[in-house]
Coordinates of C-alpha atoms in Angstrom, one line a residue:
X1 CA -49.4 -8.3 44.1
X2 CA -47.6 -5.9 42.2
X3 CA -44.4 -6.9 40.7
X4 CA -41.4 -4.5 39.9
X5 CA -40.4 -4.3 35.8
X6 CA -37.0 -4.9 35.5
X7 CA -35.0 -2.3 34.0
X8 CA -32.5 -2.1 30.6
X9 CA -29.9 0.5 31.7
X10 CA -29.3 2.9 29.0
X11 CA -26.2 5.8 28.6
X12 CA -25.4 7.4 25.9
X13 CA -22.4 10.8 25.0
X14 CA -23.3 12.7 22.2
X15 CA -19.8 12.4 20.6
X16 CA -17.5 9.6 19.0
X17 CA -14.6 11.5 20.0
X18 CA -12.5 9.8 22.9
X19 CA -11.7 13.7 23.5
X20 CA -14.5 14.8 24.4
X21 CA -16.9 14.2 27.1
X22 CA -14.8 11.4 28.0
X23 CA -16.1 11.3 31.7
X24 CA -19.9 11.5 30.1
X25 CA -20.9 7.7 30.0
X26 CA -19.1 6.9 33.1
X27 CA -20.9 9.4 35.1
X28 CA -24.2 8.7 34.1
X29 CA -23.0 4.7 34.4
X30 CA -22.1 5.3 38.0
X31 CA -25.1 7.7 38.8
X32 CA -28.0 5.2 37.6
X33 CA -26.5 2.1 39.1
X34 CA -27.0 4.0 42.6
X35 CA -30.1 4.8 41.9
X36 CA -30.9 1.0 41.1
X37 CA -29.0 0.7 43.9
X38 CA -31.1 3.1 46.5
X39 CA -34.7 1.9 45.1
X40 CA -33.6 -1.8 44.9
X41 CA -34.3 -2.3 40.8
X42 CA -33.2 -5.2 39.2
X43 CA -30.6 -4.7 35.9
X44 CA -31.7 -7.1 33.0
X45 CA -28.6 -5.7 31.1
X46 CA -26.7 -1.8 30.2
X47 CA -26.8 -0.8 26.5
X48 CA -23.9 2.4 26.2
X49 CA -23.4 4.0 23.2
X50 CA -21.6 7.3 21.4
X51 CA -23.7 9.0 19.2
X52 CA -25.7 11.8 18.8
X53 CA -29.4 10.9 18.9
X54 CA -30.5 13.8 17.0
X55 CA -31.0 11.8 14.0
X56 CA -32.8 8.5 14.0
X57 CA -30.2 5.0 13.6
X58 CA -28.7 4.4 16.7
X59 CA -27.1 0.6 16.1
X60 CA -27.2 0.2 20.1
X61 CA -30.5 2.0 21.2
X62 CA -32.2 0.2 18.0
X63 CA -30.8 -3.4 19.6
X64 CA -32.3 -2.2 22.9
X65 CA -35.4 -1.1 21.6
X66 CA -35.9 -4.5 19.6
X67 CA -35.7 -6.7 23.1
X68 CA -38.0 -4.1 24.7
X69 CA -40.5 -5.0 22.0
X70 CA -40.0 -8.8 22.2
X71 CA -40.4 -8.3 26.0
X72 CA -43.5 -9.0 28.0
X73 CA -42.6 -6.0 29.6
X74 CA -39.3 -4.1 31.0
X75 CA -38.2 -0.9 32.4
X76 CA -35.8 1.3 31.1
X77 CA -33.4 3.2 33.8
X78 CA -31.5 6.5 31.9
X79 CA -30.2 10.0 33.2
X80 CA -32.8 11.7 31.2
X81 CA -35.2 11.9 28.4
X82 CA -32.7 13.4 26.3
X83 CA -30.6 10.8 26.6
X84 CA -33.0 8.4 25.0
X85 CA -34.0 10.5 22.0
X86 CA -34.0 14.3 20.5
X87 CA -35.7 13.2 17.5
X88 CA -39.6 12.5 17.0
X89 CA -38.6 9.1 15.6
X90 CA -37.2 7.6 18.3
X91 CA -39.1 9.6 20.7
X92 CA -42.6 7.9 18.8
X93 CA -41.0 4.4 19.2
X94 CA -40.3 5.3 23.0
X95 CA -44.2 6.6 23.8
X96 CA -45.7 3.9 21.7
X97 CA -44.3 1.3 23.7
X98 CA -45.1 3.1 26.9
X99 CA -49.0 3.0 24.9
X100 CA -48.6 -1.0 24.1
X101 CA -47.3 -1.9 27.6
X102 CA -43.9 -2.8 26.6
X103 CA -42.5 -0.4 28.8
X104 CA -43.8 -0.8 31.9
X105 CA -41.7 1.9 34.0
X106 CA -39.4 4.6 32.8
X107 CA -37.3 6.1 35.3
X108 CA -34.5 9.2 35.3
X109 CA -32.3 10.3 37.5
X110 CA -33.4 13.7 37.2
X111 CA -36.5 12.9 35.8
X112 CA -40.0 12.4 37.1
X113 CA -42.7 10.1 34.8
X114 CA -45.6 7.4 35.5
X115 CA -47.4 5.2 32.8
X116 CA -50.3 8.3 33.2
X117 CA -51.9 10.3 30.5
X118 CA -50.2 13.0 32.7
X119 CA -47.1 11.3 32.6
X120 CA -47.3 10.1 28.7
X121 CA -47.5 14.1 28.4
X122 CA -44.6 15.2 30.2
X123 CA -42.5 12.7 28.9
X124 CA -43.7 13.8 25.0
X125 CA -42.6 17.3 26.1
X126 CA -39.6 16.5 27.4
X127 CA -38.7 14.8 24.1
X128 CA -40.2 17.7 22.3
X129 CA -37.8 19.8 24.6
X130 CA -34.5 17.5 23.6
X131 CA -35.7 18.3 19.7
X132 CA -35.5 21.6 20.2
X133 CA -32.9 22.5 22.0
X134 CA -30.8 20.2 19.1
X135 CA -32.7 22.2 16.3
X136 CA -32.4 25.3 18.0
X137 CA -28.6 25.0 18.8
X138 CA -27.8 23.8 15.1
X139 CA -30.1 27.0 13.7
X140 CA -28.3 29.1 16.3
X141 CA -24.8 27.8 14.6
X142 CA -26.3 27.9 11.3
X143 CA -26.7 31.8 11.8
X144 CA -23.3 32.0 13.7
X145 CA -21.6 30.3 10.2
X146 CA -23.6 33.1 8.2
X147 CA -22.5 36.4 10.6
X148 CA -19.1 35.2 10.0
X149 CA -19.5 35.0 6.4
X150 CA -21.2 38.8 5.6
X151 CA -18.0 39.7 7.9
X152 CA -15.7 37.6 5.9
X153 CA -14.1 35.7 8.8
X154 CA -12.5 32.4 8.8
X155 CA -14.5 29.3 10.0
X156 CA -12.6 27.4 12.1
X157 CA -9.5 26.2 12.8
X158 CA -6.6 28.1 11.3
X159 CA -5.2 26.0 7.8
X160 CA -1.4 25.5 8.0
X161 CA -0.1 28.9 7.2
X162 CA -2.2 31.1 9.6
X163 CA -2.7 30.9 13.1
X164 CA -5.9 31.6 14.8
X165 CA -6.3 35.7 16.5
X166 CA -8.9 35.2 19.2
X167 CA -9.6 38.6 20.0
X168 CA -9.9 39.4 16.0
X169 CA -12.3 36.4 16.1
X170 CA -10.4 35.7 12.8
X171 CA -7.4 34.1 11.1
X172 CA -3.7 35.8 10.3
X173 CA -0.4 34.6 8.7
X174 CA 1.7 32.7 11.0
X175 CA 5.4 34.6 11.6
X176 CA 7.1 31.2 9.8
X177 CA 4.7 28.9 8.3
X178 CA 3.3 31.5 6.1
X179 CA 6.8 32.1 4.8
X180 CA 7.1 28.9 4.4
X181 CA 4.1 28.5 2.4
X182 CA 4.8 31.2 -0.2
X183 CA 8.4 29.4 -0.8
X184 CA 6.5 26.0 -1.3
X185 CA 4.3 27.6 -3.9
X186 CA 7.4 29.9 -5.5
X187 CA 9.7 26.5 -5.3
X188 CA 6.9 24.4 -7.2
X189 CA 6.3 27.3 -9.9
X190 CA 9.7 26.8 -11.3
X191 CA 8.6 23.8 -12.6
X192 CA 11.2 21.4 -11.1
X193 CA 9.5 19.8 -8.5
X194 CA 6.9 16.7 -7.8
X195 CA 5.0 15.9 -5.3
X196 CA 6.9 13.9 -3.4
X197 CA 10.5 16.2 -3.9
X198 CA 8.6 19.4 -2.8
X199 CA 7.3 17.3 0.4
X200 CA 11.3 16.2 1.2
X201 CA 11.9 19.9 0.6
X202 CA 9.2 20.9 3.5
X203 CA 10.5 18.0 5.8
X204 CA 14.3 19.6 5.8
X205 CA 12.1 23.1 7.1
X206 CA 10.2 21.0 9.4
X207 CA 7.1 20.7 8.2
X208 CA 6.4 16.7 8.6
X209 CA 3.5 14.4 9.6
X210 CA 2.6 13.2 12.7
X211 CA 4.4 10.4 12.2
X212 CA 7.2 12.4 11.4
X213 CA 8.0 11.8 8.1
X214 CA 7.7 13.6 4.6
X215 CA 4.0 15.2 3.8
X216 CA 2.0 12.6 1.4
X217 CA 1.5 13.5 -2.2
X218 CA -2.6 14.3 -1.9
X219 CA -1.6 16.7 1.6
X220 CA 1.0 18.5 -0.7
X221 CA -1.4 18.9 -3.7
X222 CA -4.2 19.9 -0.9
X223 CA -1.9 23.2 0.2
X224 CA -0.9 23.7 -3.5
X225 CA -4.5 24.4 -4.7
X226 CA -5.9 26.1 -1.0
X227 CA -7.4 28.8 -1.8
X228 CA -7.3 30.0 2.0
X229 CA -3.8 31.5 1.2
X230 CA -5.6 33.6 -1.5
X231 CA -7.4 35.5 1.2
X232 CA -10.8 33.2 0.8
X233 CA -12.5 31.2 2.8
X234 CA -14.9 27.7 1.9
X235 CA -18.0 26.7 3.3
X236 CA -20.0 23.7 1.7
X237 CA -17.8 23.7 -1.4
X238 CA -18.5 27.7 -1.9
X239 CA -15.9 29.9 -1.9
X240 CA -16.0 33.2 -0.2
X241 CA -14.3 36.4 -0.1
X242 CA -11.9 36.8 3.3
X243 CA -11.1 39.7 5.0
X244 CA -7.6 38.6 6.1
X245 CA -4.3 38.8 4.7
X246 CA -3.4 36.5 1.7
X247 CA -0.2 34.8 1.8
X248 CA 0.6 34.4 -1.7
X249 CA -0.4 36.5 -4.9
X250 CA -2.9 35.3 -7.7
X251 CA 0.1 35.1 -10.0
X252 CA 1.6 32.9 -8.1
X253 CA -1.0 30.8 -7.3
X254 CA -1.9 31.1 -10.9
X255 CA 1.5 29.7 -11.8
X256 CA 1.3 26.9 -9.7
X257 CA -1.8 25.5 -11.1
X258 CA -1.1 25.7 -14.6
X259 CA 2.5 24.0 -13.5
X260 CA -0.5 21.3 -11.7
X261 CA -2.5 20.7 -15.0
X262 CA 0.5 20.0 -17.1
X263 CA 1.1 17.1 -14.2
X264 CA -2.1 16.2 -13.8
X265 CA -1.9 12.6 -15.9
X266 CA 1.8 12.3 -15.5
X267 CA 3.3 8.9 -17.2
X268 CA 4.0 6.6 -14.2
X269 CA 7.4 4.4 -15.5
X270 CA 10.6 4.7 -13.5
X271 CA 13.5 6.1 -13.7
X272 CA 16.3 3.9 -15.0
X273 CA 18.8 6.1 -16.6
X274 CA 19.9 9.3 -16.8
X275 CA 18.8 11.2 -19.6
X276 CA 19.1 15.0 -18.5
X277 CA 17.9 16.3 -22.1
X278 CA 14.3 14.3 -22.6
X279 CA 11.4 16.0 -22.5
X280 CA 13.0 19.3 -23.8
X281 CA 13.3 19.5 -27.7
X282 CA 10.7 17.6 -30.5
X283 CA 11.8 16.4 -33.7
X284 CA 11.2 19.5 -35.9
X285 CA 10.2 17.4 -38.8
X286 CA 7.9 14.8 -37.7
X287 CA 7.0 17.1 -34.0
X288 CA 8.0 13.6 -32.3
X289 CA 9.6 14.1 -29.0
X290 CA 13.4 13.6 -28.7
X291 CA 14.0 10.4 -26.8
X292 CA 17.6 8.9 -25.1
X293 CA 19.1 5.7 -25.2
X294 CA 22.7 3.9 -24.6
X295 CA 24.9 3.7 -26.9
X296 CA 28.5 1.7 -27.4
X297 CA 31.1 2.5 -29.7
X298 CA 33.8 0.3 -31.4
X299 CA 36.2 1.3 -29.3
X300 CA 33.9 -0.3 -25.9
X301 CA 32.6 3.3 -25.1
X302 CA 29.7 4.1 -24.1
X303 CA 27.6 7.3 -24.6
X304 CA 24.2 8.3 -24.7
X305 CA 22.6 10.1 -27.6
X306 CA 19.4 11.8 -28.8
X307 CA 17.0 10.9 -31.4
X308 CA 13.7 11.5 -32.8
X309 CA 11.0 8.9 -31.2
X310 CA 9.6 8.4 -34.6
X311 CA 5.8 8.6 -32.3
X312 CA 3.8 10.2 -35.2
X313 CA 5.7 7.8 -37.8
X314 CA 8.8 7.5 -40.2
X315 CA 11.2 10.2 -39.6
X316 CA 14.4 10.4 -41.6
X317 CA 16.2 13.0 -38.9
X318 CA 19.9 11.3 -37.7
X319 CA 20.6 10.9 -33.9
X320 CA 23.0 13.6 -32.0
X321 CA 25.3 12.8 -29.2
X322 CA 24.4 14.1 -25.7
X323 CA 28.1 15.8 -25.5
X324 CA 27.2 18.0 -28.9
X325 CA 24.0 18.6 -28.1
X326 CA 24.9 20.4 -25.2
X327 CA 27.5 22.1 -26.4
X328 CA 24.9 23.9 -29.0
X329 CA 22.9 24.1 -26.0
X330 CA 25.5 26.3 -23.7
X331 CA 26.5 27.8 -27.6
X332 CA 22.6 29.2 -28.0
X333 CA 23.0 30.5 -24.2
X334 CA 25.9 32.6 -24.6
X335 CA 24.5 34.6 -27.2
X336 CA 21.9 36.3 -25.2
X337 CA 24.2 36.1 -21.6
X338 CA 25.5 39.4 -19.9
X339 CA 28.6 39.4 -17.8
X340 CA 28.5 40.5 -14.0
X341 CA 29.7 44.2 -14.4
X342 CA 26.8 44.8 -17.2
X343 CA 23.8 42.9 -15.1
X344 CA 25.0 44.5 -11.8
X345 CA 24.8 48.2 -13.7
X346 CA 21.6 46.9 -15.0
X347 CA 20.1 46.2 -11.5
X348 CA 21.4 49.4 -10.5
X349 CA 19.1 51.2 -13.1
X350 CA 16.2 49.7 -12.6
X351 CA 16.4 50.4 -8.9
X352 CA 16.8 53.9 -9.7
X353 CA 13.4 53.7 -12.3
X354 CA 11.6 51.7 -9.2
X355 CA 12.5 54.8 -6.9
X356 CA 10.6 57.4 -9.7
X357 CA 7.5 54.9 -9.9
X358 CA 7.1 54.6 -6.2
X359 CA 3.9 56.6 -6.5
X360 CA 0.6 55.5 -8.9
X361 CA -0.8 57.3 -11.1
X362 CA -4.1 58.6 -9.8
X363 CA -5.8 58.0 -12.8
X364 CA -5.2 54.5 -13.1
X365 CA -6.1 53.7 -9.5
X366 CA -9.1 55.6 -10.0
X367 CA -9.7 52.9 -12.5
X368 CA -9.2 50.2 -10.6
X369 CA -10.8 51.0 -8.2
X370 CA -13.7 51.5 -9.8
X371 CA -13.6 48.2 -11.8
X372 CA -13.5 46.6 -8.2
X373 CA -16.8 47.9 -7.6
X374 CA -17.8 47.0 -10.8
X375 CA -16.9 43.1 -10.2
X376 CA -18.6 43.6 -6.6
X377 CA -22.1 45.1 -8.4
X378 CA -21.8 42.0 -10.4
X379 CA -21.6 39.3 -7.2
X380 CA -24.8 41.6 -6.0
X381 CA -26.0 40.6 -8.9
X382 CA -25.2 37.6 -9.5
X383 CA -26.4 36.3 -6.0
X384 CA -29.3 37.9 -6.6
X385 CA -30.4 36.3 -10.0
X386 CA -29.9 33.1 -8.4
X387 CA -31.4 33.5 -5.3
X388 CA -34.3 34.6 -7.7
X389 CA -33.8 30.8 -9.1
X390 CA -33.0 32.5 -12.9
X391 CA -29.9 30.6 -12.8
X392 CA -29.0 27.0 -12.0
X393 CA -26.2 26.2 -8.8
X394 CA -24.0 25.0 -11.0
X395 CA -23.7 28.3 -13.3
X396 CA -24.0 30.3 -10.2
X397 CA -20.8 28.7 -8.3
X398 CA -18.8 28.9 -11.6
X399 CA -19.5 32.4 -12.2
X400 CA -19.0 33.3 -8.8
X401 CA -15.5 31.5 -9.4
X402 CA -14.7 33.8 -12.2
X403 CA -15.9 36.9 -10.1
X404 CA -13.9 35.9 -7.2
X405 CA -10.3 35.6 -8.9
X406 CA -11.1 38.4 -11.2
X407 CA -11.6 40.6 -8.2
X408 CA -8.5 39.3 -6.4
X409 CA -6.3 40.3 -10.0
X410 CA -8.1 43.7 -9.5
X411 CA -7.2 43.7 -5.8
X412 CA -3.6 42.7 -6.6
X413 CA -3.1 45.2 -9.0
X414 CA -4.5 47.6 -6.7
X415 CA -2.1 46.8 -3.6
X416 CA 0.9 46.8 -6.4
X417 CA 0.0 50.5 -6.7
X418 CA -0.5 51.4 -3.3
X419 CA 2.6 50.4 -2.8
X420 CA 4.6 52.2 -5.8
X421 CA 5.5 49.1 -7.4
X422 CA 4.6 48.4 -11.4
X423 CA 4.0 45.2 -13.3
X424 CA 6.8 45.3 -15.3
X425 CA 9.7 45.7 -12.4
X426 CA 10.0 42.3 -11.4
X427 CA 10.4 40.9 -14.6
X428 CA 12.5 43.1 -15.6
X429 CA 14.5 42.3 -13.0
X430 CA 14.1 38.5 -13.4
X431 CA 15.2 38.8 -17.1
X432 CA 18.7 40.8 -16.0
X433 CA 19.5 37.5 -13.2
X434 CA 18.5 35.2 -16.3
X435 CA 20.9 36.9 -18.9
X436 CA 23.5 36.1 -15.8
X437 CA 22.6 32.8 -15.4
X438 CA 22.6 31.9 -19.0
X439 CA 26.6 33.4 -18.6
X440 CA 27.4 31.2 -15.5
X441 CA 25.6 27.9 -17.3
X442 CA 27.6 28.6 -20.8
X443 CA 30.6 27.5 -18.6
X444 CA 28.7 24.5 -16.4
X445 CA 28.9 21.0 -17.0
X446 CA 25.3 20.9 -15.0
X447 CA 22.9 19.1 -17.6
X448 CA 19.8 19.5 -15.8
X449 CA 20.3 22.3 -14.5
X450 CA 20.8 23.8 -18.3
X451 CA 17.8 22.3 -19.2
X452 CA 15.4 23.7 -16.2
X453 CA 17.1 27.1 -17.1
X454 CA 15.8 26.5 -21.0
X455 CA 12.8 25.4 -19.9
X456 CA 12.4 28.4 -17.8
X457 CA 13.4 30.8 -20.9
X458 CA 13.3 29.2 -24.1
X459 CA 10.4 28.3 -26.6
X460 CA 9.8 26.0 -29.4
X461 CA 12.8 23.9 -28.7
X462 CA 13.3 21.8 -31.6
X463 CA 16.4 19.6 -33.2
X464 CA 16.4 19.3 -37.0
X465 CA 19.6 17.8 -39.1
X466 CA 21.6 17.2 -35.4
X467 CA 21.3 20.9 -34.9
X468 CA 19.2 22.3 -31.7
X469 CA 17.3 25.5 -31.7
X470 CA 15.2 27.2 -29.4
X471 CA 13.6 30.4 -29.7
X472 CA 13.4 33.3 -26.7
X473 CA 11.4 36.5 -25.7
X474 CA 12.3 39.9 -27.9
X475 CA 13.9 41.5 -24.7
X476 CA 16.9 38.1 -25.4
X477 CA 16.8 38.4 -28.9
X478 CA 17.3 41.9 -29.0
X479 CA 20.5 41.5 -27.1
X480 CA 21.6 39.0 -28.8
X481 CA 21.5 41.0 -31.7
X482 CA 24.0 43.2 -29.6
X483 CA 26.3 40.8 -28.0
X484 CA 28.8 41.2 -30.9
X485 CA 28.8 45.2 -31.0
X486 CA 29.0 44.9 -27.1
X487 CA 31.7 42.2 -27.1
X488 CA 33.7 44.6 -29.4
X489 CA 33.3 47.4 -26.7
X490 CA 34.1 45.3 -24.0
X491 CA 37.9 44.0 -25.4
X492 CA 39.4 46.8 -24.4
X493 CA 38.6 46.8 -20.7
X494 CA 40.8 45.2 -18.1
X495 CA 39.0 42.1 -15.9
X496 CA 36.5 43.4 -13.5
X497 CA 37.1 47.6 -14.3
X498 CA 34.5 49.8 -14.6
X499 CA 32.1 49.3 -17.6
X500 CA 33.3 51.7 -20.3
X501 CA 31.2 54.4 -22.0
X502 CA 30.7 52.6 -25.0
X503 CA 29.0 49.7 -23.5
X504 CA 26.5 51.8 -20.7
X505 CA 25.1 53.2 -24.4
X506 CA 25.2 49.7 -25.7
X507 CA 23.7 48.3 -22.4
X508 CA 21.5 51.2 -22.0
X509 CA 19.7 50.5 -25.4
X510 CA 19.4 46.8 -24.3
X511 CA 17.7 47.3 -21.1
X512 CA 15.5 50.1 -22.6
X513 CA 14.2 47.9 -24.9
X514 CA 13.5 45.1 -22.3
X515 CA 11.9 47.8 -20.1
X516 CA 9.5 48.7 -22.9
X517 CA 8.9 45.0 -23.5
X518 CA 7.9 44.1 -20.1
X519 CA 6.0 47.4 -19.5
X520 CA 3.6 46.1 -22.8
X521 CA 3.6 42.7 -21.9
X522 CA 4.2 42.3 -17.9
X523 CA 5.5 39.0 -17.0

């Protein structure tokens, strides 16, 4: 009498993603148990798992696997062969226990097999068919991944920033987060901003978790060192050259990470008083930073005052009250400040220089242009020594590196032409609004504020003998040199007139010489 085997009941989804394929198992769950149903076979138990079976280590089909083989003999009920294996692994296992008669009957829904050397067959080239469909689809996405990479297109899902063009098969900047993402990266490049303030700062524009709060510290330091908004794109930890539009320029991002460095092992201690002036000036005899503390007077007032930390040992230099100290501070400002009338003029002037360089010089874009395809004869090269194996991976990627932002300077530099603009404009520019905020914060009370704004404009801040110095670019001392010559000019004119002849010639020589200064030495 022949008996019927009874069956294991096996399903599996390819995916772990509740997503996706979420009416998968179910199906086949539903399907098979009419089947059992319609040719009366009995269910021992139903294994169901979500996993690819491309790769050998399925926790659930090994557990059914292990009963099969401590079994006198069972059946195993799935919706296919590929459900049961796509690897050679477990498809092995699967025939060898058909061979040792621990599977007595396998039977698929769409499926036809017997316990035959016909059968035995079929069924290994049906598994043989499951492996290479999965090897076939992953070499067919393999070689997808490398078209889009000799076209320089973006893999993917668009980064925050950009939003995905399906007809350009490619990435472009979003109408308001890629805004947003050049002010992050100008806001964190002044130097006045962690982590977690610069997150606040993109919570009030709306840029939030999904839990709606404030962006975590390692998401914020993530889009500050994305190279995406450069114009590349990464695959497997290489970076590649992009074809669409980068958000930011290489100065900036530039900025930003040598801003990153300098926080890179910040001192973790908090906050508990207010000291707006640390962190600013070092003793200049011991090179001991200036340190803060509380003070109390015989009267019962309290102050604060500075010091030397005495770090690096004994240092005879005296403390200095926070109230003198700023007042040399705001005293050191107003010799290189300009008043409203003479910046505004200045602004006007350069405009009108910026309207006579809106073309290049076709010389010099000849040059860059040909230094580009000098940097891209390199990467040929490059690739090809190490494809050649003359080089090791790790030299390869950090060359390529080098190439990569060397090129993007040259392509900068080259877009700054196209459009008329030179080098030496913006600061310019930038100096002129600093020489007007250096007036406006020779007058404020704001103490952090002044010392961001020194920060921002001031070397080698020192204090020696309860005096404080800093030092500033030749552009500031060269008009500081003139601020008593112009101050002279400028008694004789009423409140907000016109800016006499007098000081146009002395302004005129002030901002000629910060042109030719910023022209030699850009930014």
């Amino acid at each position: 009498m022949n008996i019927k085997p009874k069956y294991f009941l096996y399903a599996r989804k390819s995916t772990e993603d509740d997503d996706r394929q979420v009416m998968s198992i179910e199906a086949q769950l539903f399907e098979l148990r009419e089947f059992a149903r319609r040719e009366n076979f009995e269910i021992l138990e139903e294994f169901q798992e979500a996993k690819s079976a491309k790769t050998p280590g399925r926790e659930v089909f090994g557990e059914m696997m292990a009963k099969v083989e401590k079994s006198d003999g069972v059946g195993i009920l799935a919706w296919h062969p590929d459900r049961l294996a796509r690897n050679s692994i477990d498809g092995g296992r699967i025939i060898y226990a058909v061979d040792t008669h621990k599977i007595l009957s396998l039977r698929f829904s769409t499926f036809w097999f017997e316990p035959t050397p016909q059968g035995l067959f079929m069924l290994q080239v049906a598994f043989g068919q499951s492996k290479y469909y999965s090897d076939n689809l992953a070499e067919n996405i393999k070689r997808g991944i490398r078209q889009k990479l000799r076209r320089k297109e973006w893999l993917g899902l668009a980064p925050f920033g950009y939003q995905n063009n399906p007809l350009k098969r490619n990435i472009e900047p979003h109408p308001n987060e890629a805004r947003i993402v050049k002010l992050a990266f100008e806001e964190y490049a002044k130097g006045g901003h962690s982590f977690v303030s610069l997150a606040q700062f993109l919570a009030d524009l709306g840029v939030v978790s999904k839990n709606r709060t404030p962006l975590a510290k390692v998401s914020i330091k993530r889009l500050l060192t994305n190279r995406a908004y450069l114009g590349f794109l990464k695959h497997k930890g290489e970076w590649f050259d992009g074809n669409f539009e980068p958000i930011i320029s290489p100065a900036l991002f530039e900025a930003v990470e040598k801003i990153l460095k300098t926080k890179e092992r910040p001192r973790h201690r908090r906050a508990k008083h207010d000291f707006p002036f640390t962190g600013l000036f070092r003793c200049a005899e011991c090179g001991s930073m200036i340190s803060a503390q509380w003070a109390v007077n015989r009267w019962g007032t309290k102050y604060r005052y500075y010091r030397c930390s005495k770090k690096r040992g004994r240092c005879s230099q005296p403390y200095i009250q926070e109230t003198e100290l700023a007042r040399q501070i705001k005293s050191r400002l107003q010799t290189i400040s300009l008043c409203d009338e003479m910046t505004n003029w200045m602004l006007g002037e350069v405009k009108k220089w910026e309207r006579e360089e809106t073309s290049a010089s076709q010389s010099e874009f000849q040059n860059l242009s040909e230094n580009i395809k000098t940097a891209e004869a390199k990467m040929e090269k490059l690739v090809s020594t190490y494809l050649d194996g003359d080089i090791p991976k790790q030299t390869y990627l950090k060359k390529k590196d080098e190439i990569l932002l060397a090129s993007a300077v040259l392509e900068q530099k080259k877009k700054d032409f196209e459009n008329g603009r030179k080098n030496w404009v913006e600061p310019l520019r930038e100096w002129i609004l600093d020489t007007k905020q250096a007036d406006f914060l020779s007058k404020s009370e704001n103490y952090h504020e002044i010392k961001t704004f020194v920060q921002k404009i001031g070397t080698n801040p020192r204090v020696r003998n309860k005096s404080a110095v800093f030092d500033f670019c030749p552009a500031s001392q060269f008009a500081a040199k003139r601020q008593t010559i112009l101050r002279s000019a400028a008694t004789s004119r009423p409140r907000g007139a016109k800016l006499s002849n007098r000081e146009v010639s002395i302004g005129g020589d002030i901002l000629h010489f910060a042109r030719t200064f910023f022209e030699r030495n850009g930014n």
